[in-house]
PDB file of C-alpha atoms and ligand atoms in Angstrom:
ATOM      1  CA  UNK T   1     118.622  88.608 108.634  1.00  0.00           C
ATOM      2  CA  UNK T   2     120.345  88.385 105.412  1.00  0.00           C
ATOM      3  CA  UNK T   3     124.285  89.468 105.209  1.00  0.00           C
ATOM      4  CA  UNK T   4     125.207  92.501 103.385  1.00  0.00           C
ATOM      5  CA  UNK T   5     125.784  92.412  99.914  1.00  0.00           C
ATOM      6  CA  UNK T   6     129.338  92.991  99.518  1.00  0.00           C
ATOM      7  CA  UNK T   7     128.816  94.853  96.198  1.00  0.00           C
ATOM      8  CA  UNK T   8     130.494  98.441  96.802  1.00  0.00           C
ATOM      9  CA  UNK T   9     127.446 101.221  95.742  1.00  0.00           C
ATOM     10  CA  UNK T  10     129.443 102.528  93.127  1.00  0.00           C
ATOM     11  CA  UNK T  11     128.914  98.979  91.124  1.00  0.00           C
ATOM     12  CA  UNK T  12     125.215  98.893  91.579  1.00  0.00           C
ATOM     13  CA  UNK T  13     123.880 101.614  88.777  1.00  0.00           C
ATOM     14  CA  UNK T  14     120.231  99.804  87.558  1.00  0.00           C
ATOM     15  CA  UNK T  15     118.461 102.646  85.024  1.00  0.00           C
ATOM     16  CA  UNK T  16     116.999 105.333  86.408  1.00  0.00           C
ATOM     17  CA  UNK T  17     113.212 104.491  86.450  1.00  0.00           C
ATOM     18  CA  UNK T  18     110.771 106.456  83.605  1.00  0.00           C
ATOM     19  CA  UNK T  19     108.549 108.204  85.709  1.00  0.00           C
ATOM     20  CA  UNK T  20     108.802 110.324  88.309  1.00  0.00           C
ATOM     21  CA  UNK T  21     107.027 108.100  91.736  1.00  0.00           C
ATOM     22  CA  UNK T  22     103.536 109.153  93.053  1.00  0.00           C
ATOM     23  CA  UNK T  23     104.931 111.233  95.262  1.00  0.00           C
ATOM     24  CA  UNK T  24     106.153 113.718  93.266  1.00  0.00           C
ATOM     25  CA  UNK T  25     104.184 113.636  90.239  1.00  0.00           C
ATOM     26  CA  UNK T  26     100.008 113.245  91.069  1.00  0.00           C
ATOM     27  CA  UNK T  27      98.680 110.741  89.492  1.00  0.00           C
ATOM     28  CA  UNK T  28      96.230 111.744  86.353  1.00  0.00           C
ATOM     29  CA  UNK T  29      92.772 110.828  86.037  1.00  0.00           C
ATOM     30  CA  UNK T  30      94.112 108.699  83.244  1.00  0.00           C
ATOM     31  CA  UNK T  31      95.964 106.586  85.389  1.00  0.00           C
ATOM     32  CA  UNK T  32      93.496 106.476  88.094  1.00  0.00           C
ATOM     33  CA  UNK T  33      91.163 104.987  85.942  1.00  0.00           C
ATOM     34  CA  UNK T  34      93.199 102.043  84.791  1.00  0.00           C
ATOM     35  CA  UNK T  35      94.570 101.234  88.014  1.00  0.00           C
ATOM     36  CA  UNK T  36      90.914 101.275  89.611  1.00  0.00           C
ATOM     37  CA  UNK T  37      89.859  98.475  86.831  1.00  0.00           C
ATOM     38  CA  UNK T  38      93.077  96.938  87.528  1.00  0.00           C
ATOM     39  CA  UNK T  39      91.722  96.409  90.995  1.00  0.00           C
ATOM     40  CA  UNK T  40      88.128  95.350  90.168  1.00  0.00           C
ATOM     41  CA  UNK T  41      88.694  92.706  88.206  1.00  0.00           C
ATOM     42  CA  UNK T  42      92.240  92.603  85.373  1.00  0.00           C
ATOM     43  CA  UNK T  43      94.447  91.008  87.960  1.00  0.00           C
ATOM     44  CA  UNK T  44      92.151  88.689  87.923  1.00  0.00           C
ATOM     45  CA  UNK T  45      92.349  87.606  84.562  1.00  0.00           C
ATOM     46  CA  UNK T  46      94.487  84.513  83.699  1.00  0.00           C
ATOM     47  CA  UNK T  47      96.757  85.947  80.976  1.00  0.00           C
ATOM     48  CA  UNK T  48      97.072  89.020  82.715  1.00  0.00           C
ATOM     49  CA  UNK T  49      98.696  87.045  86.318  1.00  0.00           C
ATOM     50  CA  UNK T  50     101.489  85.780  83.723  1.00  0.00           C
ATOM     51  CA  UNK T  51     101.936  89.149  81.915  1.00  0.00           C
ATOM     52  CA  UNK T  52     102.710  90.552  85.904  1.00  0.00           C
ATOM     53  CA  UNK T  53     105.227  87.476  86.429  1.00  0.00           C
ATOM     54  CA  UNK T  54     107.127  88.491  83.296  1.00  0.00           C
ATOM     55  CA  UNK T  55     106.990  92.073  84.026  1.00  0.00           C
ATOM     56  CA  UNK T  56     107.410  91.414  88.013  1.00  0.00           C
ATOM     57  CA  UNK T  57     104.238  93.447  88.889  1.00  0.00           C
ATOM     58  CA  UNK T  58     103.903  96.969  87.606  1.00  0.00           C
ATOM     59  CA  UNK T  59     106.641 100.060  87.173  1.00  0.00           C
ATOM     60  CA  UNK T  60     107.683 101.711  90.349  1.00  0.00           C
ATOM     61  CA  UNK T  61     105.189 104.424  89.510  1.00  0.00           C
ATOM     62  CA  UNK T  62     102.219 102.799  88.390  1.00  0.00           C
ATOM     63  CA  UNK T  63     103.208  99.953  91.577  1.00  0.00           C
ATOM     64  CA  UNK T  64     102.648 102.707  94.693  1.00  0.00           C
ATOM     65  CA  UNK T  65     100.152 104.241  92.224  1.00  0.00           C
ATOM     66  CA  UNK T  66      98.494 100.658  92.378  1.00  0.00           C
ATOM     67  CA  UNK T  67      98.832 100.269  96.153  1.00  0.00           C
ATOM     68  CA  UNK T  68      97.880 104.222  96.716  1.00  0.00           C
ATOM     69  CA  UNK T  69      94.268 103.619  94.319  1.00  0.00           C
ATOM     70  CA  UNK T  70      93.442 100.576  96.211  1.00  0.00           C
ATOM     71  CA  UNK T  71      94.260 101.625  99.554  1.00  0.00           C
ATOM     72  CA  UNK T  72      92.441 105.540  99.236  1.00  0.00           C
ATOM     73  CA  UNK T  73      89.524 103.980  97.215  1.00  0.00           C
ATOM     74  CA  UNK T  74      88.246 101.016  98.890  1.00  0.00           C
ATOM     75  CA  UNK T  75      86.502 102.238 101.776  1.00  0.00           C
ATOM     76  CA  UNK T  76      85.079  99.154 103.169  1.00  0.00           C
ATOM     77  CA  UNK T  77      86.608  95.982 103.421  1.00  0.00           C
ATOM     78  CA  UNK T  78      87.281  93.022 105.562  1.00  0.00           C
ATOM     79  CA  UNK T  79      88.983  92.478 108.654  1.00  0.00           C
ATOM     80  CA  UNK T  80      90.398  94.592 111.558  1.00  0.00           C
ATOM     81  CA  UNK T  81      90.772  97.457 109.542  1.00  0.00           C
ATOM     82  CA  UNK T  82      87.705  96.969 107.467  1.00  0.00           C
ATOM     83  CA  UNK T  83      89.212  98.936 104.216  1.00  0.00           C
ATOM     84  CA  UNK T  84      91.541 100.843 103.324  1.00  0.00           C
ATOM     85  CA  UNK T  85      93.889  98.088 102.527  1.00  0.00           C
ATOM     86  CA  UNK T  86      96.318  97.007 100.219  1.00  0.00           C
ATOM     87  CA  UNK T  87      94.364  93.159  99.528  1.00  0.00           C
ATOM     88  CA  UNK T  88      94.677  92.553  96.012  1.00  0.00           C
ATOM     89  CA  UNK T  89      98.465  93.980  95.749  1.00  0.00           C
ATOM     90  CA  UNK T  90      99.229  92.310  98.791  1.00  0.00           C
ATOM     91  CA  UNK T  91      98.324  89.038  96.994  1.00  0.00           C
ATOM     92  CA  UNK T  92      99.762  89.626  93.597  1.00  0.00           C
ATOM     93  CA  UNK T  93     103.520  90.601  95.459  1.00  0.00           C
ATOM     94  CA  UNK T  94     103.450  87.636  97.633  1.00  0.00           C
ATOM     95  CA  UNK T  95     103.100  85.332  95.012  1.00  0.00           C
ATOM     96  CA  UNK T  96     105.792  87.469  92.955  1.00  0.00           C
ATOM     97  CA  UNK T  97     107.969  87.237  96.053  1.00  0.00           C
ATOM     98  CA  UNK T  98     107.236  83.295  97.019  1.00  0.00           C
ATOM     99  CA  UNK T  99     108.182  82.629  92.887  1.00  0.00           C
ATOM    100  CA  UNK T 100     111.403  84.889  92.981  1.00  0.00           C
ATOM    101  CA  UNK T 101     112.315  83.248  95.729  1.00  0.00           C
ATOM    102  CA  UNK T 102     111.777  79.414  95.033  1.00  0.00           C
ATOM    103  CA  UNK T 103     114.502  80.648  91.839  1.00  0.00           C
ATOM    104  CA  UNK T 104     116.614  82.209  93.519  1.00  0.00           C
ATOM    105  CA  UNK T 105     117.086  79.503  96.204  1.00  0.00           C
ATOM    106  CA  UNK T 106     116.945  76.838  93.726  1.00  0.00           C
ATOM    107  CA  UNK T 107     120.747  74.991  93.413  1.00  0.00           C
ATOM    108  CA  UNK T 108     122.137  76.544  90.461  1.00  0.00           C
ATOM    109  CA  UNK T 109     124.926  74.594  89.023  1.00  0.00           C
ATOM    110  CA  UNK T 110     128.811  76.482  90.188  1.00  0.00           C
ATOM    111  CA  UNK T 111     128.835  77.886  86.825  1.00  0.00           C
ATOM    112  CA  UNK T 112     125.387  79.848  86.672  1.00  0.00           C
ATOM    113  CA  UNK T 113     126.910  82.603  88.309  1.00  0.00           C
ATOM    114  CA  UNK T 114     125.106  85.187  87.571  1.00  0.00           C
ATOM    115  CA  UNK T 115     121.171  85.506  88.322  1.00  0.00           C
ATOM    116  CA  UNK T 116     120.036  89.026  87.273  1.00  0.00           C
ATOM    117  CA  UNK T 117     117.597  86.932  84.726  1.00  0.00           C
ATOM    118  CA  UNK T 118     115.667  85.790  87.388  1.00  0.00           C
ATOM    119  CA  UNK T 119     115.284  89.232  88.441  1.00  0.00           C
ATOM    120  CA  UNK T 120     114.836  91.345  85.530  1.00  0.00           C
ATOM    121  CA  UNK T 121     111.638  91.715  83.608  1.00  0.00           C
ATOM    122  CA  UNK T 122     111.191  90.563  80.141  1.00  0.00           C
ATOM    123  CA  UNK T 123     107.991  92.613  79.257  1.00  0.00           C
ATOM    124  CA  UNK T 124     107.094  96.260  80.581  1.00  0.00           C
ATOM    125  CA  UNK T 125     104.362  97.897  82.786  1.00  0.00           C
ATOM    126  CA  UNK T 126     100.855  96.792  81.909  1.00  0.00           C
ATOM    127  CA  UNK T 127      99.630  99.914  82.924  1.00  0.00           C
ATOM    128  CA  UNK T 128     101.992 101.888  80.916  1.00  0.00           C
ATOM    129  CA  UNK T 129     101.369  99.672  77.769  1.00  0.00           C
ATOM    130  CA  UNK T 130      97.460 100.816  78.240  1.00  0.00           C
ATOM    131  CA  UNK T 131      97.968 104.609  78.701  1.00  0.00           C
ATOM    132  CA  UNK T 132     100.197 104.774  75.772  1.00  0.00           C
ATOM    133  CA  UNK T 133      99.213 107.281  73.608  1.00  0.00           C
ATOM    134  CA  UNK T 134      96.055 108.421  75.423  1.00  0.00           C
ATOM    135  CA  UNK T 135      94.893 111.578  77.024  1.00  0.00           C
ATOM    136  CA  UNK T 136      95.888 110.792  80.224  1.00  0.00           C
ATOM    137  CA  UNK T 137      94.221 114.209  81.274  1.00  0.00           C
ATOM    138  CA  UNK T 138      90.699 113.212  79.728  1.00  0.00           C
ATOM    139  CA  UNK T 139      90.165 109.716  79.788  1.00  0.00           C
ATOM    140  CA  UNK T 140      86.874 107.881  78.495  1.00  0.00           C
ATOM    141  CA  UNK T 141      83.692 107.623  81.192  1.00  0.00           C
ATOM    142  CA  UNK T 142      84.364 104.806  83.405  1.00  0.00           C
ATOM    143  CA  UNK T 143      82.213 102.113  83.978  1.00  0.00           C
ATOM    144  CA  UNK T 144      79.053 102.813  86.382  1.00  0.00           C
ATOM    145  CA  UNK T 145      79.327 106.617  85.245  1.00  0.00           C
ATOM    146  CA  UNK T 146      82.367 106.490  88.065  1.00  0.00           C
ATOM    147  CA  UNK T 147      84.008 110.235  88.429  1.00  0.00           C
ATOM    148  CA  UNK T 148      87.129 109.951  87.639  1.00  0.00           C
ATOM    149  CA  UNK T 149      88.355 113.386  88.273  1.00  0.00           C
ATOM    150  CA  UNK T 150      86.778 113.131  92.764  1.00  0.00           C
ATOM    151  CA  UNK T 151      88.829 109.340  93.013  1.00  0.00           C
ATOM    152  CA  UNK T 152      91.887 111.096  91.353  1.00  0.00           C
ATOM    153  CA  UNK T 153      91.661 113.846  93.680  1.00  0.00           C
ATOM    154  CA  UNK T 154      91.572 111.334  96.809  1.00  0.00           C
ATOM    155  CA  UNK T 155      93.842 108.933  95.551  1.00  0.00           C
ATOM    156  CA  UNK T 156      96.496 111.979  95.194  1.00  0.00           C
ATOM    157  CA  UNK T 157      95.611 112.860  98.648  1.00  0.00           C
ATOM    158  CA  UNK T 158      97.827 109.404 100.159  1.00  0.00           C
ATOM    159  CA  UNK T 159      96.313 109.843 103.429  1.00  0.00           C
ATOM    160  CA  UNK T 160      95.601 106.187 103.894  1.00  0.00           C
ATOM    161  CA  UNK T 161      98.782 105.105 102.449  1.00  0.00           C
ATOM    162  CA  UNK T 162     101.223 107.639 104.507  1.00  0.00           C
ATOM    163  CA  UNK T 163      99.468 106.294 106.996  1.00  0.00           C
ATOM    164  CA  UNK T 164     100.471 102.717 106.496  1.00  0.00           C
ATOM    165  CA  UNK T 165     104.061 104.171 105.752  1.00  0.00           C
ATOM    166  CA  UNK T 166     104.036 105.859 109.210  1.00  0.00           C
ATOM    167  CA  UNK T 167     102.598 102.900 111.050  1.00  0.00           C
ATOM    168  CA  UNK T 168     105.158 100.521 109.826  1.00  0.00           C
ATOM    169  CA  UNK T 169     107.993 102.659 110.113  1.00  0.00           C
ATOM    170  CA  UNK T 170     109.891 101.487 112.879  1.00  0.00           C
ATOM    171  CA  UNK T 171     110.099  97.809 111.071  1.00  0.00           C
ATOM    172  CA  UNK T 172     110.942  99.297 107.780  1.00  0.00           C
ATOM    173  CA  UNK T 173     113.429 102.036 108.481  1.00  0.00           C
ATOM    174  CA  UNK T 174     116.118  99.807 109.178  1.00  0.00           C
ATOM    175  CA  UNK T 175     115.937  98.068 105.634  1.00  0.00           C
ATOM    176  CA  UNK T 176     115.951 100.513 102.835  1.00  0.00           C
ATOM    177  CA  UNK T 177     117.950 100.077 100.088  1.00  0.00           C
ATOM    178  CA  UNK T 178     120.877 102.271 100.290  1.00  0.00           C
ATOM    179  CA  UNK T 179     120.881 103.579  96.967  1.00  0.00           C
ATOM    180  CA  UNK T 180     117.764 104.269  97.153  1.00  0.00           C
ATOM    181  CA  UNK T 181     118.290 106.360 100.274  1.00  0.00           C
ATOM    182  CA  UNK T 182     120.858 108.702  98.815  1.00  0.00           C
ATOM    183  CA  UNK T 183     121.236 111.134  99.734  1.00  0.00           C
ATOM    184  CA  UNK T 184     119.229 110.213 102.912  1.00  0.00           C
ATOM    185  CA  UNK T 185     120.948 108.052 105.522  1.00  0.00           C
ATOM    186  CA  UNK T 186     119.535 105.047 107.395  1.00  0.00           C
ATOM    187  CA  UNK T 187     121.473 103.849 110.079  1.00  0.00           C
ATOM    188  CA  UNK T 188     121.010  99.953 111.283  1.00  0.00           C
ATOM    189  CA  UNK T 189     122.878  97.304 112.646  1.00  0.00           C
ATOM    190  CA  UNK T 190     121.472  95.019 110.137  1.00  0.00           C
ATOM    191  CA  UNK T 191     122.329  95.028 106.498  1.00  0.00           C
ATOM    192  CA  UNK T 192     120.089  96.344 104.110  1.00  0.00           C
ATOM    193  CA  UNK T 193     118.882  94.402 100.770  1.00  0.00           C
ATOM    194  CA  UNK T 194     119.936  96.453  97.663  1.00  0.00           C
ATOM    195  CA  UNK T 195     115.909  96.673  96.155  1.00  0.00           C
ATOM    196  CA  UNK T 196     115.499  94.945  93.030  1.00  0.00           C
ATOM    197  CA  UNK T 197     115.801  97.641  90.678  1.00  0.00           C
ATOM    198  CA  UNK T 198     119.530  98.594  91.949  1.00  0.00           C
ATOM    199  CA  UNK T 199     120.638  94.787  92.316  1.00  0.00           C
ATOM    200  CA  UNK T 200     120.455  94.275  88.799  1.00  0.00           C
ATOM    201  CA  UNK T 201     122.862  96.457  87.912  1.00  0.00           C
ATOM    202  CA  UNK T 202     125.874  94.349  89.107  1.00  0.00           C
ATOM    203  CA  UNK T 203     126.427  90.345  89.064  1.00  0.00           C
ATOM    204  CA  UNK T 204     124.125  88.747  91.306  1.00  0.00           C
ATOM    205  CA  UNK T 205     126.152  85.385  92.370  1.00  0.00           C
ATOM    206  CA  UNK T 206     124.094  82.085  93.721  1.00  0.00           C
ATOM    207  CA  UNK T 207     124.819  82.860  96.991  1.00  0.00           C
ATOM    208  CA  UNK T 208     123.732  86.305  97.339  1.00  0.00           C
ATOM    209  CA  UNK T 209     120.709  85.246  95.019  1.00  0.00           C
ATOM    210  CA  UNK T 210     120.274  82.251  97.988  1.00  0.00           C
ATOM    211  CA  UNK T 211     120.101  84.733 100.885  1.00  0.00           C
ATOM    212  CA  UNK T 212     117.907  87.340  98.605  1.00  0.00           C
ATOM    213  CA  UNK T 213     115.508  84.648  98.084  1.00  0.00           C
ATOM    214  CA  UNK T 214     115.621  83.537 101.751  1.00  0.00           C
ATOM    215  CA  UNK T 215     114.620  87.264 102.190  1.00  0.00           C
ATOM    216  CA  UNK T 216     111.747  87.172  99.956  1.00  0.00           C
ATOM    217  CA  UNK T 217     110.777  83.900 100.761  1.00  0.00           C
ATOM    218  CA  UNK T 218     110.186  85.023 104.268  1.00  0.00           C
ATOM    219  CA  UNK T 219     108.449  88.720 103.214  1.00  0.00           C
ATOM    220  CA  UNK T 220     105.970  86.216 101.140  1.00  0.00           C
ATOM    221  CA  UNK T 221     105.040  84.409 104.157  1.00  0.00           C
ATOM    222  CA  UNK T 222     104.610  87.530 106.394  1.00  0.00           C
ATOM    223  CA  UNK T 223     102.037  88.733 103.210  1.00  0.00           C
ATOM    224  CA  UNK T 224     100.132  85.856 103.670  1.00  0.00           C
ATOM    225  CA  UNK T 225      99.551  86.268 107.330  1.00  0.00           C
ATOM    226  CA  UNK T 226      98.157  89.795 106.387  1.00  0.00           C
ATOM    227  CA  UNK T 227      95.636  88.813 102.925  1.00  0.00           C
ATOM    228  CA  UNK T 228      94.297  86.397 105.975  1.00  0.00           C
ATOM    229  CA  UNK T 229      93.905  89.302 108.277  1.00  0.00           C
ATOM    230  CA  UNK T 230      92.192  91.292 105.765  1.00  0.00           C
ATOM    231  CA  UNK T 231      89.184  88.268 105.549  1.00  0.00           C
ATOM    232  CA  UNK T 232      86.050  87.937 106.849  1.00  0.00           C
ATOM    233  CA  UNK T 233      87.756  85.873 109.878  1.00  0.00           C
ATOM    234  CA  UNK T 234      91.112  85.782 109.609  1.00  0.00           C
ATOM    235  CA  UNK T 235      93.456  86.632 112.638  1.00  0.00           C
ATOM    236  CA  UNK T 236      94.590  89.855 113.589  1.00  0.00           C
ATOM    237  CA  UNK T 237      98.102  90.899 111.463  1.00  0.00           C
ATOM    238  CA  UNK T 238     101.186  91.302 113.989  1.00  0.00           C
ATOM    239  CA  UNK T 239     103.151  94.364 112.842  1.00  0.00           C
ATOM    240  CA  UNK T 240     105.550  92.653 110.876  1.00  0.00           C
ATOM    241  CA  UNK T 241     102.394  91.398 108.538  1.00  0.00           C
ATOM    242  CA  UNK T 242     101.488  95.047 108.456  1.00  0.00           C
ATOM    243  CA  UNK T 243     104.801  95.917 107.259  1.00  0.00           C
ATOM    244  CA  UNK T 244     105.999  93.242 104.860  1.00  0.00           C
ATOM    245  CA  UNK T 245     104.102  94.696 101.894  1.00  0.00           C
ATOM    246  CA  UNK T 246     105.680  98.058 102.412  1.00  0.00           C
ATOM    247  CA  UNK T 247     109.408  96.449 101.988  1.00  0.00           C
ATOM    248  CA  UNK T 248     108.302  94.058  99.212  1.00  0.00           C
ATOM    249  CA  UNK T 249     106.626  96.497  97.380  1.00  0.00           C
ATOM    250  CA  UNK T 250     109.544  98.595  98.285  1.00  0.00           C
ATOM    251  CA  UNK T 251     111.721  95.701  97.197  1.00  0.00           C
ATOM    252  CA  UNK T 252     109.929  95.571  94.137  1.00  0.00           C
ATOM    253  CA  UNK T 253     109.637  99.455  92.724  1.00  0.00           C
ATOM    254  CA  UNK T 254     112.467 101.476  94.523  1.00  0.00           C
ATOM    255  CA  UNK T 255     111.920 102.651  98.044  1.00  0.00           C
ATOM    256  CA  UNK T 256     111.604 106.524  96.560  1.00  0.00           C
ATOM    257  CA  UNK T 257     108.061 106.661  97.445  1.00  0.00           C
ATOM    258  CA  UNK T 258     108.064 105.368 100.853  1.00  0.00           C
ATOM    259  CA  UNK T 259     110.866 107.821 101.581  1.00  0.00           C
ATOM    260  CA  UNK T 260     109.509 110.915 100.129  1.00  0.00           C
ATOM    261  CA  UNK T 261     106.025 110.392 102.161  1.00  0.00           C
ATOM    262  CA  UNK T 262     108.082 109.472 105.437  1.00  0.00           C
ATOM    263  CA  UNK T 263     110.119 112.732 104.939  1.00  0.00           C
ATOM    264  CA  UNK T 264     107.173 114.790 104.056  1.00  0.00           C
ATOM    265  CA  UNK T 265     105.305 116.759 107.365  1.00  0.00           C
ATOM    266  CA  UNK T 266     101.859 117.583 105.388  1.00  0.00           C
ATOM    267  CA  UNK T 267     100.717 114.044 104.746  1.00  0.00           C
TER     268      UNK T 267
HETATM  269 ZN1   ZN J   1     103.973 101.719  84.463  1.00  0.00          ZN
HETATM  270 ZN1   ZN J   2     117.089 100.924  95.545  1.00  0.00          ZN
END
């Protein structure tokens, strides 16, 4: 387990994020709808894999809005499970995670002493760049005639994905971000990465950068276990497979969302 990073909280101040998380603010029909063609077929895309490596995936918001459309929506799938499963975001963070991390751990000469680059976007949210300026509440048919207000409705429900946040729980708990889990308190014997979006906000030197990307390097791994589960034959994911995309993702876009559907007793 990594060390702690000896950066008091009071140094660490990344922005706030834009939106409000999934949470807290449903998703709209607008957003549905891109993230569902996200899933079927953009990520796909050549250009659009090195768009997400300069953005490093999506927003917070439109990240667990990502995970929370695939997971709700795809009712049959392979593997144990056999849907409802976070496949294609599994695969794009683990190969954001395995690049971050190869960076990260790469020698950096005594004088590059500071690393935020390497973990700071340089372009913004795909999915925000395509809802700009759109009526988020009334977007245009989707394709097959798809209803677009029913899949908002049950991706806004998060039943699969609290459940996933419940499951994992007991291998997650211990590594929230403590920013992130103001005003909320996490106790553990281990210590916590700061998630990406509150490490920028301070110096990040090449060793802490070393033992982050020994971190991610190992989440990547534990990814790839699970996008093997979820195939026609793969092997059954051990619970730290079933976890590691809840603290990358988590690492990733803020831990806010996993908190507020941990803490909340209706989902
Ligand atoms: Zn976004
Ligand atoms: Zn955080």
């Amino acid at each position: 387990m990594v060390s702690v990073d000896p950066r008091t909280l009071a140094e660490v101040s990344g922005p706030a994020p834009q939106l409000a998380p999934i949470s807290r603010a449903p998703m709209t029909p607008g957003e549905v709808r891109e993230l569902w063609a996200f899933v079927h077929g953009d990520i796909m895309v050549g250009g659009i894999r090195s768009i997400l490596r300069r953005s490093l995936g999506l927003c917070p918001r439109h990240a667990w809005g990502y995970a929370a459309v695939e997971i709700e929506l795809w009712e049959h799938g392979a593997g144990a499970r056999g849907g409802h499963q976070p496949f294609d975001l599994t695969i794009l963070y683990k190969d954001l995670a395995a690049e971050l991390a190869e960076k990260l751990t790469a020698h950096h000469a005594p004088w590059h002493t500071d690393l935020r680059d390497v973990i700071t976007p340089t372009q913004g949210c795909r999915i925000c760049s395509d809802l700009h300026g759109t009526d988020q509440a009334h977007p245009p048919v989707g394709y097959a005639g798809m209803n677009i207000p029913a899949l908002t409705d049950v991706s806004n429900r998060l039943q699969w994905t609290a459940g996933w946040i419940r499951e994992t729980e007991p291998l997650w708990r211990t590594q929230v971000c403590p920013v992130c889990a103001q005003p909320r308190s996490y106790h553990s014997d281990e210590h916590p990465l700061l998630c990406r979006h509150h490490m920028v906000g301070a110096p990040l030197h090449a060793a802490q950068a070393a033992q982050v990307g020994r971190r991610l390097a190992e989440l990547s791994e534990q990814m790839s276990g699970l996008v093997q589960s979820m195939t026609g034959d793969g092997p059954h994911a051990g619970p730290e497979q079933n976890a590691a995309w809840v603290i990358a993702l988590s690492w990733f876009a803020t831990w806010e969302t996993v908190l507020d559907i941990s803490a909340s007793p209706n989902r």
